[in-house]
Tab-separated table of C-alpha atoms and ligand atoms in Angstrom:
chain	number	residue	atom	x	y	z
P	42	MET	CA	0.000	0.000	0.000
P	43	ARG	CA	1.033	3.625	-0.501
P	44	VAL	CA	1.305	4.833	3.103
P	45	LEU	CA	1.716	8.460	4.112
P	46	VAL	CA	3.727	8.500	7.340
P	47	THR	CA	3.428	11.806	9.185
P	48	GLY	CA	6.190	12.275	11.746
P	49	GLY	CA	8.064	9.410	10.096
P	50	ALA	CA	11.503	10.823	10.911
P	51	GLY	CA	10.885	10.486	14.646
P	52	TYR	CA	11.724	7.736	17.099
P	53	ILE	CA	8.750	5.444	16.504
P	54	GLY	CA	8.315	6.536	12.878
P	55	THR	CA	11.781	5.436	11.748
P	56	HIS	CA	11.430	2.016	13.365
P	57	THR	CA	8.006	1.628	11.779
P	58	LEU	CA	9.359	2.524	8.319
P	59	ILE	CA	11.650	-0.500	8.512
P	60	GLU	CA	8.728	-2.827	9.235
P	61	LEU	CA	6.519	-1.163	6.613
P	62	ILE	CA	9.109	-1.591	3.876
P	63	ALA	CA	9.832	-5.175	4.956
P	64	ALA	CA	6.094	-5.859	4.580
P	65	GLY	CA	6.114	-4.465	1.030
P	66	HIS	CA	4.462	-1.096	1.685
P	67	GLU	CA	5.485	2.086	-0.094
P	68	PRO	CA	5.893	4.938	2.425
P	69	LEU	CA	6.151	8.681	1.954
P	70	VAL	CA	7.250	10.586	5.065
P	71	VAL	CA	5.889	14.025	5.903
P	72	ASP	CA	7.824	15.664	8.725
P	73	SER	CA	8.643	19.220	9.801
P	74	PHE	CA	11.763	17.991	11.621
P	75	ALA	CA	10.511	19.865	14.682
P	76	ASN	CA	11.838	17.024	16.844
P	77	SER	CA	13.955	14.966	14.455
P	78	VAL	CA	16.677	15.271	11.829
P	79	PRO	CA	16.873	14.174	8.177
P	80	GLU	CA	19.885	12.043	9.159
P	81	ALA	CA	17.450	9.645	10.865
P	82	LEU	CA	15.795	9.001	7.490
P	83	VAL	CA	19.156	8.626	5.765
P	84	ARG	CA	20.171	5.951	8.255
P	85	THR	CA	16.785	4.236	8.061
P	86	GLY	CA	17.221	4.161	4.289
P	87	GLU	CA	20.631	2.531	4.679
P	88	LEU	CA	19.096	-0.182	6.836
P	89	VAL	CA	16.478	-1.045	4.218
P	90	GLN	CA	18.830	-0.345	1.296
P	91	ARG	CA	16.674	2.254	-0.354
P	92	THR	CA	16.132	5.977	-0.173
P	93	ILE	CA	13.192	6.917	2.025
P	94	PRO	CA	11.123	9.528	0.172
P	95	PHE	CA	10.111	12.461	2.328
P	96	ALA	CA	8.542	15.902	2.149
P	97	GLU	CA	9.507	18.542	4.688
P	98	CYS	CA	6.149	19.935	5.740
P	99	ASP	CA	4.336	20.943	8.897
P	100	VAL	CA	1.015	19.111	9.231
P	101	ARG	CA	-0.566	22.482	10.027
P	102	GLU	CA	0.267	23.817	6.546
P	103	ARG	CA	-2.953	22.849	4.843
P	104	ALA	CA	-2.176	23.871	1.260
P	105	ALA	CA	1.231	22.199	1.262
P	106	LEU	CA	-0.130	19.046	2.879
P	107	ARG	CA	-3.015	18.920	0.445
P	108	ALA	CA	-0.620	19.175	-2.513
P	109	ILE	CA	1.519	16.336	-1.124
P	110	CYS	CA	-1.557	14.153	-0.558
P	111	ALA	CA	-2.978	14.907	-4.009
P	112	ASP	CA	0.325	13.985	-5.614
P	113	PHE	CA	1.051	10.828	-3.585
P	114	ASN	CA	-2.581	9.694	-3.364
P	115	PRO	CA	-2.061	7.543	-0.251
P	116	GLU	CA	-4.120	4.436	0.376
P	117	ALA	CA	-3.399	4.692	4.103
P	118	VAL	CA	-1.920	7.095	6.650
P	119	ILE	CA	0.012	6.460	9.833
P	120	HIS	CA	-0.251	9.654	11.834
P	121	PHE	CA	2.710	9.978	14.199
P	122	ALA	CA	3.354	13.717	13.837
P	123	GLY	CA	2.777	15.459	17.121
P	124	LEU	CA	4.247	17.003	20.225
P	125	LYS	CA	4.651	14.521	23.061
P	126	ALA	CA	6.145	15.968	26.247
P	127	VAL	CA	3.606	15.912	29.073
P	128	GLY	CA	5.341	18.598	31.171
P	129	GLU	CA	5.855	20.913	28.215
P	130	SER	CA	2.187	20.525	27.228
P	131	GLU	CA	1.183	22.250	30.484
P	132	GLU	CA	3.470	25.186	29.672
P	133	ARG	CA	2.595	25.463	25.966
P	134	PRO	CA	-1.030	24.269	25.695
P	135	ARG	CA	-1.758	26.308	22.567
P	136	ASP	CA	1.094	24.622	20.659
P	137	TYR	CA	-0.089	21.194	21.752
P	138	TYR	CA	-3.703	21.800	20.692
P	139	ASP	CA	-2.485	23.379	17.476
P	140	VAL	CA	-0.157	20.563	16.391
P	141	ASN	CA	-1.949	17.554	17.830
P	142	VAL	CA	-5.576	18.599	17.276
P	143	SER	CA	-5.529	21.169	14.433
P	144	GLY	CA	-2.803	19.121	12.740
P	145	THR	CA	-5.116	16.086	12.742
P	146	LEU	CA	-8.021	18.141	11.348
P	147	ASN	CA	-5.738	19.507	8.648
P	148	LEU	CA	-4.646	16.025	7.727
P	149	LEU	CA	-8.257	14.935	7.268
P	150	ALA	CA	-8.923	17.955	5.057
P	151	ALA	CA	-5.815	17.241	3.004
P	152	LEU	CA	-6.906	13.635	2.466
P	153	GLU	CA	-10.213	14.606	0.875
P	154	GLY	CA	-10.406	13.295	-2.655
P	155	THR	CA	-7.497	10.862	-2.209
P	156	ALA	CA	-7.652	7.073	-2.163
P	157	CYS	CA	-7.018	7.017	1.618
P	158	LYS	CA	-9.396	4.620	3.334
P	159	ARG	CA	-7.457	3.848	6.473
P	160	ILE	CA	-5.762	5.809	9.231
P	161	VAL	CA	-3.608	4.428	12.030
P	162	PHE	CA	-3.255	6.916	14.862
P	163	SER	CA	-0.540	7.187	17.538
P	164	SER	CA	-2.390	7.607	20.789
P	165	SER	CA	-1.212	7.073	24.304
P	166	ALA	CA	-2.121	5.213	27.476
P	167	THR	CA	-2.200	8.632	29.152
P	168	VAL	CA	-5.756	9.064	27.792
P	169	TYR	CA	-6.967	6.724	30.566
P	170	GLY	CA	-5.836	8.961	33.432
P	171	VAL	CA	-5.784	7.718	37.020
P	172	PRO	CA	-6.470	3.962	36.887
P	173	GLN	CA	-9.815	2.806	38.224
P	174	TYR	CA	-8.485	-0.745	37.809
P	175	LEU	CA	-5.389	-2.363	36.328
P	176	PRO	CA	-4.423	-3.603	33.878
P	177	TYR	CA	-6.193	-1.014	31.744
P	178	ASP	CA	-8.336	-2.559	29.049
P	179	GLU	CA	-9.718	-0.505	26.174
P	180	ALA	CA	-13.075	-0.186	27.972
P	181	HIS	CA	-11.439	1.635	30.885
P	182	PRO	CA	-12.969	5.138	31.083
P	183	CYS	CA	-10.868	7.921	29.608
P	184	ALA	CA	-10.087	10.816	31.935
P	185	PRO	CA	-7.032	12.480	30.419
P	186	ALA	CA	-5.245	14.555	33.053
P	187	SER	CA	-2.574	16.493	31.144
P	188	VAL	CA	-2.929	18.853	28.180
P	189	TYR	CA	-0.974	16.301	26.131
P	190	ALA	CA	-3.386	13.496	27.034
P	191	LYS	CA	-6.370	15.735	26.299
P	192	THR	CA	-5.037	16.500	22.812
P	193	LYS	CA	-4.595	12.792	22.107
P	194	HIS	CA	-8.110	12.024	23.309
P	195	MET	CA	-9.553	14.846	21.199
P	196	ALA	CA	-7.722	13.583	18.120
P	197	GLU	CA	-9.090	10.073	18.803
P	198	ASN	CA	-12.623	11.516	18.908
P	199	ILE	CA	-12.119	13.545	15.725
P	200	LEU	CA	-10.900	10.484	13.856
P	201	THR	CA	-13.725	8.330	15.229
P	202	ASP	CA	-16.334	10.856	14.091
P	203	TRP	CA	-14.644	11.181	10.681
P	204	GLN	CA	-14.795	7.403	10.292
P	205	CYS	CA	-18.509	7.378	11.255
P	206	ALA	CA	-19.235	9.946	8.586
P	207	ASN	CA	-17.182	7.963	6.050
P	208	PRO	CA	-18.358	4.394	6.622
P	209	GLN	CA	-16.142	2.966	3.892
P	210	THR	CA	-13.032	3.908	5.933
P	211	ALA	CA	-11.146	2.343	8.846
P	212	VAL	CA	-9.489	4.080	11.801
P	213	THR	CA	-7.183	2.187	14.133
P	214	VAL	CA	-6.229	3.930	17.353
P	215	LEU	CA	-3.114	2.504	18.982
P	216	ARG	CA	-2.692	3.475	22.622
P	217	TYR	CA	1.010	3.027	23.254
P	218	PHE	CA	2.317	2.291	26.710
P	219	ASN	CA	6.031	3.141	27.305
P	220	PRO	CA	8.109	2.691	24.134
P	221	VAL	CA	11.816	2.042	24.748
P	222	GLY	CA	14.736	0.344	22.991
P	223	ALA	CA	16.291	0.790	19.592
P	224	HIS	CA	16.841	-1.034	16.324
P	225	GLY	CA	19.310	-3.920	16.643
P	226	SER	CA	21.742	-2.199	14.267
P	227	ALA	CA	22.258	0.662	16.767
P	228	ARG	CA	21.919	3.073	13.805
P	229	ILE	CA	18.546	4.501	14.835
P	230	GLY	CA	17.099	5.113	18.274
P	231	GLU	CA	15.584	7.640	20.633
P	232	ASP	CA	17.409	10.978	20.590
P	233	PRO	CA	15.704	13.388	22.982
P	234	GLN	CA	16.678	17.040	22.795
P	235	GLY	CA	17.921	18.560	26.068
P	236	ILE	CA	17.397	16.803	29.381
P	237	PRO	CA	15.414	13.598	28.808
P	238	ASN	CA	11.961	13.571	30.419
P	239	ASN	CA	11.660	9.820	30.244
P	240	LEU	CA	13.308	7.185	32.359
P	241	MET	CA	15.048	4.980	29.794
P	242	PRO	CA	16.882	7.688	27.810
P	243	PHE	CA	17.913	9.293	31.105
P	244	ILE	CA	19.396	6.016	32.370
P	245	ALA	CA	21.178	5.549	29.026
P	246	GLN	CA	22.718	9.028	29.239
P	247	VAL	CA	23.946	8.306	32.776
P	248	ALA	CA	25.484	5.038	31.555
P	249	VAL	CA	27.328	6.786	28.718
P	250	GLY	CA	28.599	9.552	31.018
P	251	ARG	CA	26.469	12.453	29.766
P	252	ARG	CA	24.743	12.796	33.162
P	253	ASP	CA	26.014	12.121	36.680
P	254	ARG	CA	23.106	10.291	38.177
P	255	LEU	CA	19.448	9.442	37.809
P	256	MET	CA	16.912	11.016	40.130
P	257	VAL	CA	14.293	8.416	41.076
P	258	PHE	CA	10.986	10.218	41.476
P	259	GLY	CA	9.576	8.755	44.673
P	260	ASP	CA	9.989	5.439	46.504
P	261	ASP	CA	6.838	5.652	48.592
P	262	TYR	CA	4.278	4.475	46.037
P	263	ASP	CA	2.021	1.522	46.691
P	264	THR	CA	4.129	-0.764	44.480
P	265	PRO	CA	6.363	-3.741	45.398
P	266	ASP	CA	9.513	-1.609	45.848
P	267	GLY	CA	7.839	1.791	46.251
P	268	THR	CA	8.957	3.161	42.847
P	269	GLY	CA	6.694	3.785	39.856
P	270	VAL	CA	5.678	0.826	37.694
P	271	ARG	CA	5.189	1.075	33.908
P	272	ASP	CA	4.588	-1.237	30.965
P	273	TYR	CA	7.672	-0.779	28.770
P	274	ILE	CA	7.450	-1.968	25.188
P	275	HIS	CA	10.253	-2.448	22.680
P	276	VAL	CA	9.956	0.045	19.834
P	277	SER	CA	10.453	-2.699	17.238
P	278	ASP	CA	7.462	-4.600	18.659
P	279	LEU	CA	5.490	-1.359	18.595
P	280	ALA	CA	6.553	-0.798	14.982
P	281	ARG	CA	5.150	-4.205	13.995
P	282	ALA	CA	1.812	-3.294	15.561
P	283	HIS	CA	1.392	-0.588	12.893
P	284	VAL	CA	1.856	-3.077	10.091
P	285	ALA	CA	-0.661	-5.390	11.770
P	286	ALA	CA	-3.085	-2.451	12.068
P	287	LEU	CA	-2.823	-1.704	8.347
P	288	GLY	CA	-3.864	-5.263	7.599
P	289	ALA	CA	-6.796	-5.223	10.045
P	290	ALA	CA	-10.499	-4.433	9.698
P	291	GLN	CA	-11.596	-2.901	6.386
P	292	THR	CA	-14.081	-0.496	7.985
P	293	GLY	CA	-14.952	0.897	11.402
P	294	THR	CA	-12.964	2.320	14.319
P	295	GLU	CA	-10.920	0.038	16.549
P	296	VAL	CA	-8.890	0.903	19.643
P	297	PHE	CA	-5.985	-1.213	20.865
P	298	ASN	CA	-3.641	-1.085	23.821
P	299	ILE	CA	-0.090	-1.686	22.681
P	300	GLY	CA	1.982	-2.888	25.611
P	301	THR	CA	3.437	-6.112	26.955
P	302	GLY	CA	1.086	-6.540	29.913
P	303	THR	CA	4.043	-6.678	32.316
P	304	GLY	CA	4.970	-3.850	34.663
P	305	TYR	CA	8.483	-2.974	35.816
P	306	SER	CA	9.487	-0.545	38.545
P	307	VAL	CA	12.122	2.164	38.235
P	308	LEU	CA	14.499	0.034	40.314
P	309	ASP	CA	13.796	-2.980	38.058
P	310	MET	CA	14.752	-0.839	35.070
P	311	ILE	CA	17.968	0.348	36.701
P	312	GLY	CA	18.929	-3.233	37.591
P	313	ALA	CA	18.172	-4.564	34.103
P	314	PHE	CA	20.103	-1.749	32.449
P	315	GLU	CA	23.123	-2.275	34.702
P	316	LYS	CA	23.134	-5.922	33.677
P	317	ALA	CA	22.855	-5.106	29.964
P	318	ALA	CA	25.520	-2.398	30.032
P	319	GLY	CA	27.858	-3.995	32.575
P	320	CYS	CA	28.149	-0.791	34.584
P	321	SER	CA	26.468	0.714	37.611
P	322	ILE	CA	23.884	3.482	37.313
P	323	PRO	CA	24.266	5.954	40.168
P	324	TYR	CA	20.907	7.207	41.389
P	325	ARG	CA	19.343	9.183	44.181
P	326	ILE	CA	15.803	8.919	45.491
P	327	THR	CA	13.990	12.234	45.359
P	328	GLY	CA	10.389	13.431	45.708
P	329	ARG	CA	7.511	12.332	43.508
P	330	ARG	CA	7.106	14.026	40.116
P	331	ALA	CA	3.884	16.056	39.905
P	332	GLY	CA	1.142	14.235	38.051
P	333	ASP	CA	2.783	10.777	38.185
P	334	ILE	CA	0.683	7.759	39.001
P	335	ALA	CA	1.970	4.770	40.957
P	336	ALA	CA	1.530	2.081	38.355
P	337	MET	CA	0.082	1.354	34.968
P	338	GLN	CA	0.090	-1.581	32.648
P	339	ALA	CA	-1.822	-2.792	29.640
P	340	ASP	CA	-4.236	-5.559	29.019
P	341	ALA	CA	-3.005	-6.088	25.463
P	342	SER	CA	-5.164	-9.133	24.752
P	343	ARG	CA	-7.433	-7.296	22.309
P	344	ALA	CA	-4.497	-6.611	19.972
P	345	ALA	CA	-3.488	-10.261	20.225
P	346	ASP	CA	-7.024	-11.487	19.491
P	347	LEU	CA	-7.970	-9.098	16.685
P	348	LEU	CA	-4.652	-8.009	15.167
P	349	GLY	CA	-2.694	-11.188	15.820
P	350	TRP	CA	-0.020	-8.928	17.330
P	351	ARG	CA	1.821	-9.474	20.571
P	352	ALA	CA	5.055	-8.150	22.020
P	353	GLU	CA	7.962	-10.535	21.589
P	354	LEU	CA	10.965	-8.697	23.014
P	355	GLY	CA	11.615	-8.625	26.749
P	356	LEU	CA	13.278	-6.290	29.198
P	357	ALA	CA	16.803	-7.595	28.521
P	358	GLN	CA	16.454	-6.794	24.811
P	359	MET	CA	14.932	-3.383	25.567
P	360	CYS	CA	17.915	-2.460	27.745
P	361	ALA	CA	20.602	-4.032	25.543
P	362	SER	CA	19.362	-2.326	22.376
P	363	THR	CA	19.069	1.038	24.161
P	364	TRP	CA	22.603	0.651	25.448
P	365	HIS	CA	24.026	-0.353	22.058
P	366	TRP	CA	22.392	2.680	20.420
P	367	GLN	CA	23.551	5.064	23.162
P	368	ARG	CA	27.096	3.703	23.266
P	369	ALA	CA	27.464	3.920	19.469
P	370	ASN	CA	25.847	7.398	19.371
P	371	PRO	CA	26.676	9.125	22.667
P	372	GLN	CA	25.422	12.461	21.306
P	373	GLY	CA	22.553	10.928	19.332
P	374	TYR	CA	22.311	11.891	15.663
P	375	ASN	CA	24.290	15.077	16.334
P	376	GLY	CA	27.464	13.039	16.621
P	377	GLU	CA	27.652	12.703	12.844
Q	1266	NAD	P1	9.096	11.977	17.988
Q	1266	NAD	O1	9.083	13.369	18.480
Q	1266	NAD	O2	10.406	11.277	17.906
Q	1266	NAD	O3	8.399	11.896	16.551
Q	1266	NAD	C1	7.377	12.782	16.172
Q	1266	NAD	C2	7.733	13.314	14.796
Q	1266	NAD	O4	6.733	14.272	14.412
Q	1266	NAD	C3	9.077	14.039	14.764
Q	1266	NAD	O5	9.851	13.575	13.679
Q	1266	NAD	C4	8.717	15.501	14.611
Q	1266	NAD	O6	9.700	16.239	13.900
Q	1266	NAD	C5	7.408	15.397	13.867
Q	1266	NAD	N1	6.561	16.565	14.048
Q	1266	NAD	C6	6.273	17.229	15.205
Q	1266	NAD	N2	5.445	18.247	14.959
Q	1266	NAD	C7	5.176	18.227	13.626
Q	1266	NAD	C8	4.381	19.015	12.777
Q	1266	NAD	N3	3.691	20.059	13.243
Q	1266	NAD	N4	4.314	18.696	11.459
Q	1266	NAD	C9	5.021	17.648	10.969
Q	1266	NAD	N5	5.796	16.855	11.741
Q	1266	NAD	C10	5.881	17.152	13.044
Q	1266	NAD	O7	8.073	11.160	18.892
Q	1266	NAD	P2	7.770	9.597	18.926
Q	1266	NAD	O8	8.197	9.091	20.250
Q	1266	NAD	O9	8.255	8.935	17.699
Q	1266	NAD	O10	6.185	9.661	18.945
Q	1266	NAD	C11	5.403	9.512	17.777
Q	1266	NAD	C12	3.938	9.640	18.145
Q	1266	NAD	O11	3.629	8.664	19.143
Q	1266	NAD	C13	3.564	11.002	18.739
Q	1266	NAD	O12	2.299	11.376	18.229
Q	1266	NAD	C14	3.471	10.724	20.226
Q	1266	NAD	O13	2.559	11.574	20.867
Q	1266	NAD	C15	2.992	9.284	20.239
Q	1266	NAD	N6	3.354	8.590	21.477
Q	1266	NAD	C16	4.680	8.521	21.856
Q	1266	NAD	C17	5.014	7.888	23.057
Q	1266	NAD	C18	6.458	7.831	23.527
Q	1266	NAD	O14	6.672	7.638	24.718
Q	1266	NAD	N7	7.451	7.971	22.650
Q	1266	NAD	C19	4.026	7.315	23.853
Q	1266	NAD	C20	2.693	7.384	23.433
Q	1266	NAD	C21	2.381	8.025	22.231
Q	1267	UDP	N1	11.239	8.433	36.394
Q	1267	UDP	C1	12.235	8.650	37.314
Q	1267	UDP	N2	13.265	9.492	36.980
Q	1267	UDP	C2	13.348	10.098	35.763
Q	1267	UDP	C3	12.312	9.857	34.820
Q	1267	UDP	C4	11.277	9.027	35.178
Q	1267	UDP	O1	12.195	8.122	38.422
Q	1267	UDP	O2	14.296	10.865	35.525
Q	1267	UDP	C5	10.123	7.524	36.726
Q	1267	UDP	C6	8.734	8.145	36.659
Q	1267	UDP	O3	8.408	8.752	37.897
Q	1267	UDP	C7	7.866	6.927	36.310
Q	1267	UDP	C8	8.788	6.049	35.467
Q	1267	UDP	O4	10.117	6.484	35.766
Q	1267	UDP	O5	7.541	6.207	37.504
Q	1267	UDP	C9	8.547	6.203	33.963
Q	1267	UDP	O6	8.603	7.579	33.645
Q	1267	UDP	P1	8.529	8.083	32.130
Q	1267	UDP	O7	8.577	9.579	32.171
Q	1267	UDP	O8	9.578	7.381	31.339
Q	1267	UDP	O9	7.129	7.555	31.618
Q	1267	UDP	P2	5.632	8.002	32.051
Q	1267	UDP	O10	5.680	8.474	33.475
Q	1267	UDP	O11	5.271	9.087	31.104
Q	1267	UDP	O12	4.810	6.781	31.889
């Protein structure tokens, strides 16, 4: 299929391009490079031994996006493009609504008149909010707490309503849990700008000597060791879920949790990374981070039942691949 991949130069996008091309799809990336670099697409192209076609475009630029869509005439879209930092979303709400919500509306407008019948959307487990029960299944009520989570939930609703009004189309909402890890080649991986917000890239930067120590945000949660528990998923497993979604239902809207179903604490993650990297990760326990919840994990059985997708890579592979990427690229893509 001809697949338009918005945000395809990013962390999850590049890993997904590899799986898409392996499955015989024909992608075109649209990216503004707001949080990525063209080098990521060059390297992805090297891994699949072909040039990845891309158009530099902001999804908010309606005329430019429309021209790209008219020319490429996609049969499907994977919509990754968006802003994703929860803390930053509280400081810059207008930007988050603009990119994540208006950007999605613009995309739908740009697709009018094209062959596109199917959209796969990058959503997030944050749409659920404070857990009423765990693991979250897709029927868990949504009560997004942050601006970021609200924008994702709004975009889900926009796409669902668009699908209802266009019954010949299919929308697949993937609610990702905590993506980590890197491609086995160590050529592509997560390259956060500035101080990493997320646990795994922070640990990796401590291991490679870019930061002195990790601050562990709270050890007084109601979890087995008191630190926060999350459902970490290898980015290559997550990438495969997008290919499975493209091959799924012909019409209708479907929502899937994409996680492993297993939760690990912050201390579990430190221990597993130390083992993978063969070094110690200095850390200090500090206060809780505002807005954090104690634990979350996915019931991912719906994706297994209906998409035939399940996570295959475990914690050791998540840590080893992160370490290999970080060690080979201590400054991320900027090193080259
Ligand atoms: P990323 O920042 O690496 O990738 C997003 C890509 O979108 C980047 O290449 C960026 O340059 C591009 N982009 C941003 N604004 C744009 C705009 N206005 N127009 C065009 N392109 C634009 O992030 P990622 O981790 O690969 O995340 C991809 C998607 O998955 C995002 O929508 C994110 O919200 C969602 N998601 C990510 C996580 C996570 O922890 N990484 C978890 C849940 C959901
Ligand atoms: N965390 C931490 N120190 C950090 C970053 C994160 O202790 O520098 C903890 C955080 O409190 C949470 C877990 O690690 O319990 C995962 O955090 P992350 O930001 O990666 O994911 P999210 O909280 O968005 O699920």
